[in-house]
Tab-separated table of C-alpha atoms and ligand atoms in Angstrom:
chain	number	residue	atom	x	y	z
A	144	UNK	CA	6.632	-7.802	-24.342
A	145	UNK	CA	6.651	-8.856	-20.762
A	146	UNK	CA	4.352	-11.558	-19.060
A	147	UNK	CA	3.009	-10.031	-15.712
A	148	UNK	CA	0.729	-11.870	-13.479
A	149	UNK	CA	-1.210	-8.969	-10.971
A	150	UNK	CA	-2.781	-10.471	-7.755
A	151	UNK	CA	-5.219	-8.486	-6.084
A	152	UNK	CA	-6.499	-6.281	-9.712
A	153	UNK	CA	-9.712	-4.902	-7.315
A	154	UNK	CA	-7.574	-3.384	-4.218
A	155	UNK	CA	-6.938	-0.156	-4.264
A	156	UNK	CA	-3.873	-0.441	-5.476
A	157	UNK	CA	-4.547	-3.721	-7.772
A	158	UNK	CA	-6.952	-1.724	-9.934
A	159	UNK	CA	-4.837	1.547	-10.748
A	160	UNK	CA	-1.702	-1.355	-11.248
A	161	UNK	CA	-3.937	-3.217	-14.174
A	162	UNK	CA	-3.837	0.326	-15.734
A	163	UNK	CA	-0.341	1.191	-15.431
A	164	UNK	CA	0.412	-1.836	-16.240
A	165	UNK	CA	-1.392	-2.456	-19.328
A	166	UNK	CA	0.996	-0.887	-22.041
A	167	UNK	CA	3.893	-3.581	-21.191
A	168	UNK	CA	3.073	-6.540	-22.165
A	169	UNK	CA	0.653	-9.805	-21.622
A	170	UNK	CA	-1.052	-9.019	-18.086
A	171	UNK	CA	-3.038	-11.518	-16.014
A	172	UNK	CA	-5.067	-9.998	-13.426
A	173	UNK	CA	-6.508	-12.247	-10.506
A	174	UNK	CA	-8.358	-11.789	-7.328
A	175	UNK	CA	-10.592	-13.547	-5.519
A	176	UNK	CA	-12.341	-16.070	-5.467
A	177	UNK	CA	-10.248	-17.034	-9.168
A	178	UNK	CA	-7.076	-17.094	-6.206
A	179	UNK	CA	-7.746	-17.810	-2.523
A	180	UNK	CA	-4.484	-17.051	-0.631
A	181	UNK	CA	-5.906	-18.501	2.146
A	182	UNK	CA	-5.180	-21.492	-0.070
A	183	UNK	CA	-1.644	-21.805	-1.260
A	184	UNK	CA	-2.654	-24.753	-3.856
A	185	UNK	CA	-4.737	-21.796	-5.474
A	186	UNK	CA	-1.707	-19.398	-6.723
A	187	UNK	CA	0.729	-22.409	-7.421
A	188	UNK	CA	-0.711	-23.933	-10.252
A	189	UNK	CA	-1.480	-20.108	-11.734
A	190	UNK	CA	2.063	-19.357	-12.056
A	191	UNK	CA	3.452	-22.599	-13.514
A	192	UNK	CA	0.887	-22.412	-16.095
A	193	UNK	CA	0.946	-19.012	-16.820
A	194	UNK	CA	5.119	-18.301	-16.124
A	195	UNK	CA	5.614	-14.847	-15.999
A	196	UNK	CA	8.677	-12.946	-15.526
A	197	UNK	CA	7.227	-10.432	-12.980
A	198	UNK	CA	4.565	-11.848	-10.419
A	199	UNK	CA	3.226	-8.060	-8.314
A	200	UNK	CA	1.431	-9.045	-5.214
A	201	UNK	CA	-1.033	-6.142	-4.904
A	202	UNK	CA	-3.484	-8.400	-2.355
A	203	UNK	CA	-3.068	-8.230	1.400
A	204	UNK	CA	-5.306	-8.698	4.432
A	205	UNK	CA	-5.298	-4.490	5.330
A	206	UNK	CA	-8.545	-5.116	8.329
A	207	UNK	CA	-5.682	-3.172	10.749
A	208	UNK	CA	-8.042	-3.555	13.664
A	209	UNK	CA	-9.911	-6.185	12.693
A	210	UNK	CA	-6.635	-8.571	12.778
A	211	UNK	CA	-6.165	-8.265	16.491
A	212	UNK	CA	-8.776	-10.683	16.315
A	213	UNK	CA	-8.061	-12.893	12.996
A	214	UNK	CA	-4.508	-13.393	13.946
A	215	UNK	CA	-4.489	-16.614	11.862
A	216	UNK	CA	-5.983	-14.999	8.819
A	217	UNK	CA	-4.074	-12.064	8.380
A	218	UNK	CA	-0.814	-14.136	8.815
A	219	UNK	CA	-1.710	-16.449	6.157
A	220	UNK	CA	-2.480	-14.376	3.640
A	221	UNK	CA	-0.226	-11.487	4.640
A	222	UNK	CA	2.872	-13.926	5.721
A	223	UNK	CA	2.268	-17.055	4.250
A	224	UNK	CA	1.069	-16.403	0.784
A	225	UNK	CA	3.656	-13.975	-0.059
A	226	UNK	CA	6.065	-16.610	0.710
A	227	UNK	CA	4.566	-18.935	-1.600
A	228	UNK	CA	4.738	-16.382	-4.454
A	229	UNK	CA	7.724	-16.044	-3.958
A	230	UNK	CA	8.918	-20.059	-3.899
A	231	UNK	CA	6.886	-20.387	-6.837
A	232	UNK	CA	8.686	-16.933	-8.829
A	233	UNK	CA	11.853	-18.379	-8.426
A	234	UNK	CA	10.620	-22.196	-9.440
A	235	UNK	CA	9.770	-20.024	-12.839
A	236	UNK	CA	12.681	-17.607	-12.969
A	237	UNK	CA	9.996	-14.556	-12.211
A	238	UNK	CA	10.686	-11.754	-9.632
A	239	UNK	CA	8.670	-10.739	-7.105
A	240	UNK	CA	7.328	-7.266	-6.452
A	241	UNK	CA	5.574	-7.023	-3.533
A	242	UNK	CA	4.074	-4.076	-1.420
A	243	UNK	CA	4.789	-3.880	2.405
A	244	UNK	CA	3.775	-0.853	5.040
A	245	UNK	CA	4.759	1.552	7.528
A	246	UNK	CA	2.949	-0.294	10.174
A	247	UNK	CA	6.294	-2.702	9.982
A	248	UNK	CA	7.829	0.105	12.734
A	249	UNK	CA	6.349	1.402	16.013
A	250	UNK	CA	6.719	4.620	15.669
A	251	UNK	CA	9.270	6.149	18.338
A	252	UNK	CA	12.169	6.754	16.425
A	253	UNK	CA	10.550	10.656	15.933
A	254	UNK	CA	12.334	11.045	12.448
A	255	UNK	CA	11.383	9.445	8.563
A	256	UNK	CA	12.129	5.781	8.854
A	257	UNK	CA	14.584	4.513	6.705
A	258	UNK	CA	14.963	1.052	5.425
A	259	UNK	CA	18.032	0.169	7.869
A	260	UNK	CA	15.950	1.127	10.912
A	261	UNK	CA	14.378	-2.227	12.807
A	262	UNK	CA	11.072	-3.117	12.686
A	263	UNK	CA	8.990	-3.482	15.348
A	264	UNK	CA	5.253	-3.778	14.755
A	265	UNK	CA	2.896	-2.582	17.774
A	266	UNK	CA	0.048	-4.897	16.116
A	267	UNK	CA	-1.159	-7.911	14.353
A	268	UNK	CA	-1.082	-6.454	10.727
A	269	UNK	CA	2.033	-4.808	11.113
A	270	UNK	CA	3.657	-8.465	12.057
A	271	UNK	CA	2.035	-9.979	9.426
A	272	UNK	CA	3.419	-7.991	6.737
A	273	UNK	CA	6.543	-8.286	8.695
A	274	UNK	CA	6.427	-11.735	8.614
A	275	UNK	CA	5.369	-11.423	4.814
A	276	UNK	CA	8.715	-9.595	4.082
A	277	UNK	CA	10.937	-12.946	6.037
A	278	UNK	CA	9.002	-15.092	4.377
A	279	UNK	CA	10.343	-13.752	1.268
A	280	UNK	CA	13.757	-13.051	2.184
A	281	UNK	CA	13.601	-16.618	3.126
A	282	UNK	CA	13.061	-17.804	-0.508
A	283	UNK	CA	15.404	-16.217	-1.809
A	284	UNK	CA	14.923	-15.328	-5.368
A	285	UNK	CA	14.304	-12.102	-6.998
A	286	UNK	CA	12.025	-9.400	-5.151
A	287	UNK	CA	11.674	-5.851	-4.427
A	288	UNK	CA	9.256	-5.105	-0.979
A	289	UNK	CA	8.192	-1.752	-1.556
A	290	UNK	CA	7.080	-0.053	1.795
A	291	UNK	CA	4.158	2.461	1.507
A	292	UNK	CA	1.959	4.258	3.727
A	293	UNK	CA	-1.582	5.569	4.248
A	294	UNK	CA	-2.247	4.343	0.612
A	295	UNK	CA	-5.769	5.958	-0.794
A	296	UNK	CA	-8.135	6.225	-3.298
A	297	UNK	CA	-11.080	7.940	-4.327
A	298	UNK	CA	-12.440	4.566	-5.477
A	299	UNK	CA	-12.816	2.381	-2.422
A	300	UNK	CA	-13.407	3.369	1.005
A	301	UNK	CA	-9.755	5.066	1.994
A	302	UNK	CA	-9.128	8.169	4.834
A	303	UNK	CA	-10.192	10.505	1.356
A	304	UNK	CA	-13.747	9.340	1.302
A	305	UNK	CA	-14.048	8.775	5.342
A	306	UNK	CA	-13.033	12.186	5.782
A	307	UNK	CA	-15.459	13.719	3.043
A	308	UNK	CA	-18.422	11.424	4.464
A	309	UNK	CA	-17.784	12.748	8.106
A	310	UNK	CA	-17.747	16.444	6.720
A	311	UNK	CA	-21.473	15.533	5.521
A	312	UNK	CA	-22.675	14.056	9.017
A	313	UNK	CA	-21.214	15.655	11.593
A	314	UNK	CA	-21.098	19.096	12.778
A	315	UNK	CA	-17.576	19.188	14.043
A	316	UNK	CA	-15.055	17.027	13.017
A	317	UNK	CA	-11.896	15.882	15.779
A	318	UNK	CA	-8.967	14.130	13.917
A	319	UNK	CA	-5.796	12.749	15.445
A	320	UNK	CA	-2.798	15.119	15.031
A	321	UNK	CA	-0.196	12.828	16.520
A	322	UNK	CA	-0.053	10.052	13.846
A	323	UNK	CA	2.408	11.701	10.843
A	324	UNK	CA	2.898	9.557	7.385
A	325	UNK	CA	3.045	9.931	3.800
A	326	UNK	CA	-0.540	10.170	2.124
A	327	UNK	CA	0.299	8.104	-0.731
A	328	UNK	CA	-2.438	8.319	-3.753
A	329	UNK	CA	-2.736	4.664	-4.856
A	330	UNK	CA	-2.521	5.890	-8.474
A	331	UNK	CA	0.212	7.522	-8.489
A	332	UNK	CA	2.185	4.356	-6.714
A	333	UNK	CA	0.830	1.916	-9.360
A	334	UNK	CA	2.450	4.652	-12.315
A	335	UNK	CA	5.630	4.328	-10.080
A	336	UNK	CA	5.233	0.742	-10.341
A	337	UNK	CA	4.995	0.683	-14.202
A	338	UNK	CA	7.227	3.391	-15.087
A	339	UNK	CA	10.048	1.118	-13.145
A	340	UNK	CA	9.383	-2.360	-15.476
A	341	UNK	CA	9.033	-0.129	-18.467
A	342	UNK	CA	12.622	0.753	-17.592
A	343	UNK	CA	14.173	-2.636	-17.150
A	344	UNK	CA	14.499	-3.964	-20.648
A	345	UNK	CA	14.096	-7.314	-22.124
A	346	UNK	CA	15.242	-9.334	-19.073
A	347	UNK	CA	13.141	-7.690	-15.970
A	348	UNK	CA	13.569	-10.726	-13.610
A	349	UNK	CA	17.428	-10.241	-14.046
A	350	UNK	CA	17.154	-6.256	-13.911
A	351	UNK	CA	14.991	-6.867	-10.989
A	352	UNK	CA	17.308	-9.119	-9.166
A	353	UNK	CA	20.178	-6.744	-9.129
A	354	UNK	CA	18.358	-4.349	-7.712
A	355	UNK	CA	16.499	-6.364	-5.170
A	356	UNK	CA	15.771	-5.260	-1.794
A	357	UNK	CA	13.793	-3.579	0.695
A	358	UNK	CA	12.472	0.059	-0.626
A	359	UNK	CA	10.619	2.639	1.066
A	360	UNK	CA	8.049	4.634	-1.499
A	361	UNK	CA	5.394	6.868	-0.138
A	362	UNK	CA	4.210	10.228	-1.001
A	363	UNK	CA	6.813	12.332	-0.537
A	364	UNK	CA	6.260	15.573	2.576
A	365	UNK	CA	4.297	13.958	5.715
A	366	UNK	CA	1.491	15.288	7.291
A	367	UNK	CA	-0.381	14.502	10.518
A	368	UNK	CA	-3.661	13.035	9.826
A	369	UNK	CA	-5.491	16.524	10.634
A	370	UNK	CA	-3.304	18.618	8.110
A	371	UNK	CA	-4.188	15.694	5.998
A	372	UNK	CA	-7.849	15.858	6.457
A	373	UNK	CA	-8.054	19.599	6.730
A	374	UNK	CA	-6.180	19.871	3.198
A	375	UNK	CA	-9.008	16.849	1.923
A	376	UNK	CA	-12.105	19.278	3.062
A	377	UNK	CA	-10.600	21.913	1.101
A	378	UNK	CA	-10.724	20.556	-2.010
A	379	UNK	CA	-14.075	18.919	-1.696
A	380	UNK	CA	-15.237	18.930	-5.075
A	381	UNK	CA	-19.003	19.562	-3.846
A	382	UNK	CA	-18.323	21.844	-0.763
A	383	UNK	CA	-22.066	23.105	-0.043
A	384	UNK	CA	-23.012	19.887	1.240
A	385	UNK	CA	-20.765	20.058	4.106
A	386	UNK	CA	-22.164	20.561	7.898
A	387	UNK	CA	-19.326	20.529	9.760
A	388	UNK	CA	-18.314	23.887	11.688
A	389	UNK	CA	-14.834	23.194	12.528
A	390	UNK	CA	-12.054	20.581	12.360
A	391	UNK	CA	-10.006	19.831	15.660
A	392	UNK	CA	-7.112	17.878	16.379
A	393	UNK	CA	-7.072	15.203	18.914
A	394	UNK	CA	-4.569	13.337	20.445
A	395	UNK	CA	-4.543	9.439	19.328
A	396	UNK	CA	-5.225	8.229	23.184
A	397	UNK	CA	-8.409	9.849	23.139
A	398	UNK	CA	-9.855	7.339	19.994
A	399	UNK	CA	-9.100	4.006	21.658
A	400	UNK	CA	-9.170	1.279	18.769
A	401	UNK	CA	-8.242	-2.310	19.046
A	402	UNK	CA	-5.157	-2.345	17.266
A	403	UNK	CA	-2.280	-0.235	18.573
A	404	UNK	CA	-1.073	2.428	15.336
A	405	UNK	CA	2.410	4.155	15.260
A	406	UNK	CA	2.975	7.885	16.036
A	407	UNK	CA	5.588	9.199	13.208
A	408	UNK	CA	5.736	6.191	11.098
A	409	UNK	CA	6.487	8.541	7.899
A	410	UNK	CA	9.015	6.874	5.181
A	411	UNK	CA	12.250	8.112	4.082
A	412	UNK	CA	12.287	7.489	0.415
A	413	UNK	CA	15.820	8.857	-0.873
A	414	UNK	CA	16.980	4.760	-1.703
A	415	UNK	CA	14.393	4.506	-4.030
A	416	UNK	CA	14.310	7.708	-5.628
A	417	UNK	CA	18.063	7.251	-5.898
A	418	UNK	CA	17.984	3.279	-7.250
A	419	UNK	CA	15.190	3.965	-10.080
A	420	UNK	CA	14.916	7.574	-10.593
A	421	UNK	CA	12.327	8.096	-9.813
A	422	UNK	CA	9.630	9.547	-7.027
A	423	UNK	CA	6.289	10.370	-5.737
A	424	UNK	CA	5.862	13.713	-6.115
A	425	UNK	CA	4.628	15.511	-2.905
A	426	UNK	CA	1.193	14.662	-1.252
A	427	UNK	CA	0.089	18.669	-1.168
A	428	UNK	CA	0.404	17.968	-5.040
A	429	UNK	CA	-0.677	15.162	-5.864
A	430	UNK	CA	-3.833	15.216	-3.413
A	431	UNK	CA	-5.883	17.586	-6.162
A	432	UNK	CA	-5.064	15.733	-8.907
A	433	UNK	CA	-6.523	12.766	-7.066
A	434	UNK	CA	-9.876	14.678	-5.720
A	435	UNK	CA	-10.359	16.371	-8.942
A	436	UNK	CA	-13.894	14.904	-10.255
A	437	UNK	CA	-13.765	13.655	-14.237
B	715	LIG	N1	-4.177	0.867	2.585
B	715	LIG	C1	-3.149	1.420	3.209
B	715	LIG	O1	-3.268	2.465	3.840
B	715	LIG	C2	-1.780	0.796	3.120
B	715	LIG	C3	-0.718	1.374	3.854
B	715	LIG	C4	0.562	0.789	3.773
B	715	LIG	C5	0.759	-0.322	2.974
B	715	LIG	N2	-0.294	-0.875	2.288
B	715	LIG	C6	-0.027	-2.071	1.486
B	715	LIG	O2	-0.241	-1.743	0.125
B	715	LIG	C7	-0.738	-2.905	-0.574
B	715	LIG	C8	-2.025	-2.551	-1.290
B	715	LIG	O3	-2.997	-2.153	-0.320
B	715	LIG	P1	-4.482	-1.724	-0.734
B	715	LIG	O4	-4.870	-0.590	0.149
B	715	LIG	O5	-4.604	-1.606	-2.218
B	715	LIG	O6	-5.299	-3.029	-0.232
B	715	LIG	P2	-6.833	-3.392	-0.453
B	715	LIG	O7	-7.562	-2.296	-1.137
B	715	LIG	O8	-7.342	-3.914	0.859
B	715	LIG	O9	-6.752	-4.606	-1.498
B	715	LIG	C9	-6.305	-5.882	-1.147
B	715	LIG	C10	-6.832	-6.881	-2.162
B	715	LIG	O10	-6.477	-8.195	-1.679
B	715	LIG	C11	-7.594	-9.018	-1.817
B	715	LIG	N3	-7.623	-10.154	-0.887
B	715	LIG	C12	-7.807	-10.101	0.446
B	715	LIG	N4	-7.868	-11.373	0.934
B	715	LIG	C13	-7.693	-12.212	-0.115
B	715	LIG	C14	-7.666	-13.624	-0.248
B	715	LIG	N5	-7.838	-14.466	0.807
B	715	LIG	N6	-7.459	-14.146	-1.462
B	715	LIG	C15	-7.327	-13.348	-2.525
B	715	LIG	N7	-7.346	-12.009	-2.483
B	715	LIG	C16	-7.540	-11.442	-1.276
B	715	LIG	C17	-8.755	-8.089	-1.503
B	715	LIG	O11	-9.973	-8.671	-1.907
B	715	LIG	P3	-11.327	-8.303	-1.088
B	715	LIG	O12	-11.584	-6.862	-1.298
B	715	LIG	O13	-12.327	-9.227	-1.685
B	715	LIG	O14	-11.005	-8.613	0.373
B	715	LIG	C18	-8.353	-6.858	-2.283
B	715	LIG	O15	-8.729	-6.959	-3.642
B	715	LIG	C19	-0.885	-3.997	0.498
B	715	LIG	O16	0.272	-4.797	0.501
B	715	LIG	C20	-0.960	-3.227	1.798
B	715	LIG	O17	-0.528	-4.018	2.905
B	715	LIG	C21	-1.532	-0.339	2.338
């Protein structure tokens, strides 16, 4: 049975991961205020006491816009804790899986990024997670950064439920054509997640280690965030409360926002998929299994 310590179990992504995650072994999930990665002295002492053999970072500071005015907050807990996990995995012989984004390019290379390509972040968040990624690189133990983009759920506020609330508000809807990513359904990435430990065997942190790397692992297809939203009103599970007329794309320079957000900053997966075996299937699928009400 494996010891896994989860940090961040009521993100998005944290709370699908304490699911997935469950059948494997002994799992400690944190958040805050138990951790405060603001405050490195919080997640030390939680992994020498605890001493798992996989640590998944599943926190981050994701405020995009807000950032480009808590520079110093996103860094720390976006740059600096990460490294500190990571010191303090290989102080206990753990590996390190953490999750990284899209937002680490700028957009202009106007094909799928692979994980070769240089990074170069047009905002604050996108350097912090950048600088997240060095920092552990820099302590070099055992990691794997998985990159992933427009992550959502149908649990916490995400594009999904923006788009469905504007649909109930407004009378005509204009969405941004130009930016194209992977819609990435945070479930599905947390089964990803599990379905790769339950495949390394008694020794994950070694398993992990000779794999360990940068991977890219988003929904596979792209879409522009109108294709995205237009296929999200169609499967509106209650459709009759719905004003709006008509949905329109827009061009990204007409919706000024403080932080600056790549054009085609959609992932190339094929390293991953070829590494583990394994994939996310296409968004157009997976989106109706996500909006499908229980
Ligand atoms: N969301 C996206 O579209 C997207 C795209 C690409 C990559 N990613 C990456 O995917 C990963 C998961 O993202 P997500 O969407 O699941 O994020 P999320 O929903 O924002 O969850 C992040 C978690 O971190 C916690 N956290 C924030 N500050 C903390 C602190 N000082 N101490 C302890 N915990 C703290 C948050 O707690 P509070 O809720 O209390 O703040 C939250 O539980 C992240 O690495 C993110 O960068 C996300």
């Amino acid at each position: 049975m494996m010891r896994i310590l989860l940090l961040g179990k009521y993100g998005q992504l944290g709370w699908e991961l304490r699911r997935a995650l469950a059948p494997l072994g002994e799992i400690r999930a944190l958040d805050f205020p138990e951790i405060d990665l603001t405050q490195p002295d919080s997640i030390r002492p939680v992994i020498q006491e605890f001493q798992p053999q996989v640590i998944i970072n599943a926190t981050a500071y994701t405020a995009v816009d807000r950032a480009e005015n808590e520079h110093d907050l996103a860094m720390a807990i976006n740059q600096a804790a990460p490294g500190t996990m990571a010191e303090e995995a290989s102080q206990v012989g753990a590996a390190l899986i953490h999750f990284s984004t899209d937002y680490v390019f700028d957009g202009t290379k106007g094909s799928d990024y692979v994980e070769s390509d240089r990074p170069n972040p047009l905002n604050i968040y996108g350097l912090s997670k950048l600088g997240g990624e060095q920092a552990i690189l820099d302590a070099g133990g055992d990691y794997l950064i998985l990159r992933t983009s427009w992550v959502y759920s149908s649990r916490r506020e995400s594009f999904v439920m923006k788009v469905l609330e504007w649909a109930r508000t407004q009378t005509s809807l204009r969405i941004v054509g130009d930016q194209v990513s992977n819609p990435t359904w945070c479930r599905m990435l947390a089964e990803v997640t599990g379905q790769l430990l339950a495949s390394s065997g008694r020794d994950p942190a070694g398993w992990l280690g000779e794999r360990r790397g940068i991977y890219h692992l988003a929904g596979s297809g792209r879409a522009s965030r109108f294709e995205w939203a237009r296929a999200i009103l169609a499967l509106d599970p209650r459709p009759e409360e719905q004003i709006a007329q008509d949905i329109i794309p827009a061009l990204t320079e007409e919706f000024p926002t403080p932080a600056l957000r790549p054009l085609h900053s959609a992932l190339n997966c094929d390293l991953f998929n070829h590494t583990f075996g394994l994939s996310l299937p296409d968004w157009q699928q997976v989106l109706p299994l996500a909006m499908e009400v229980e």
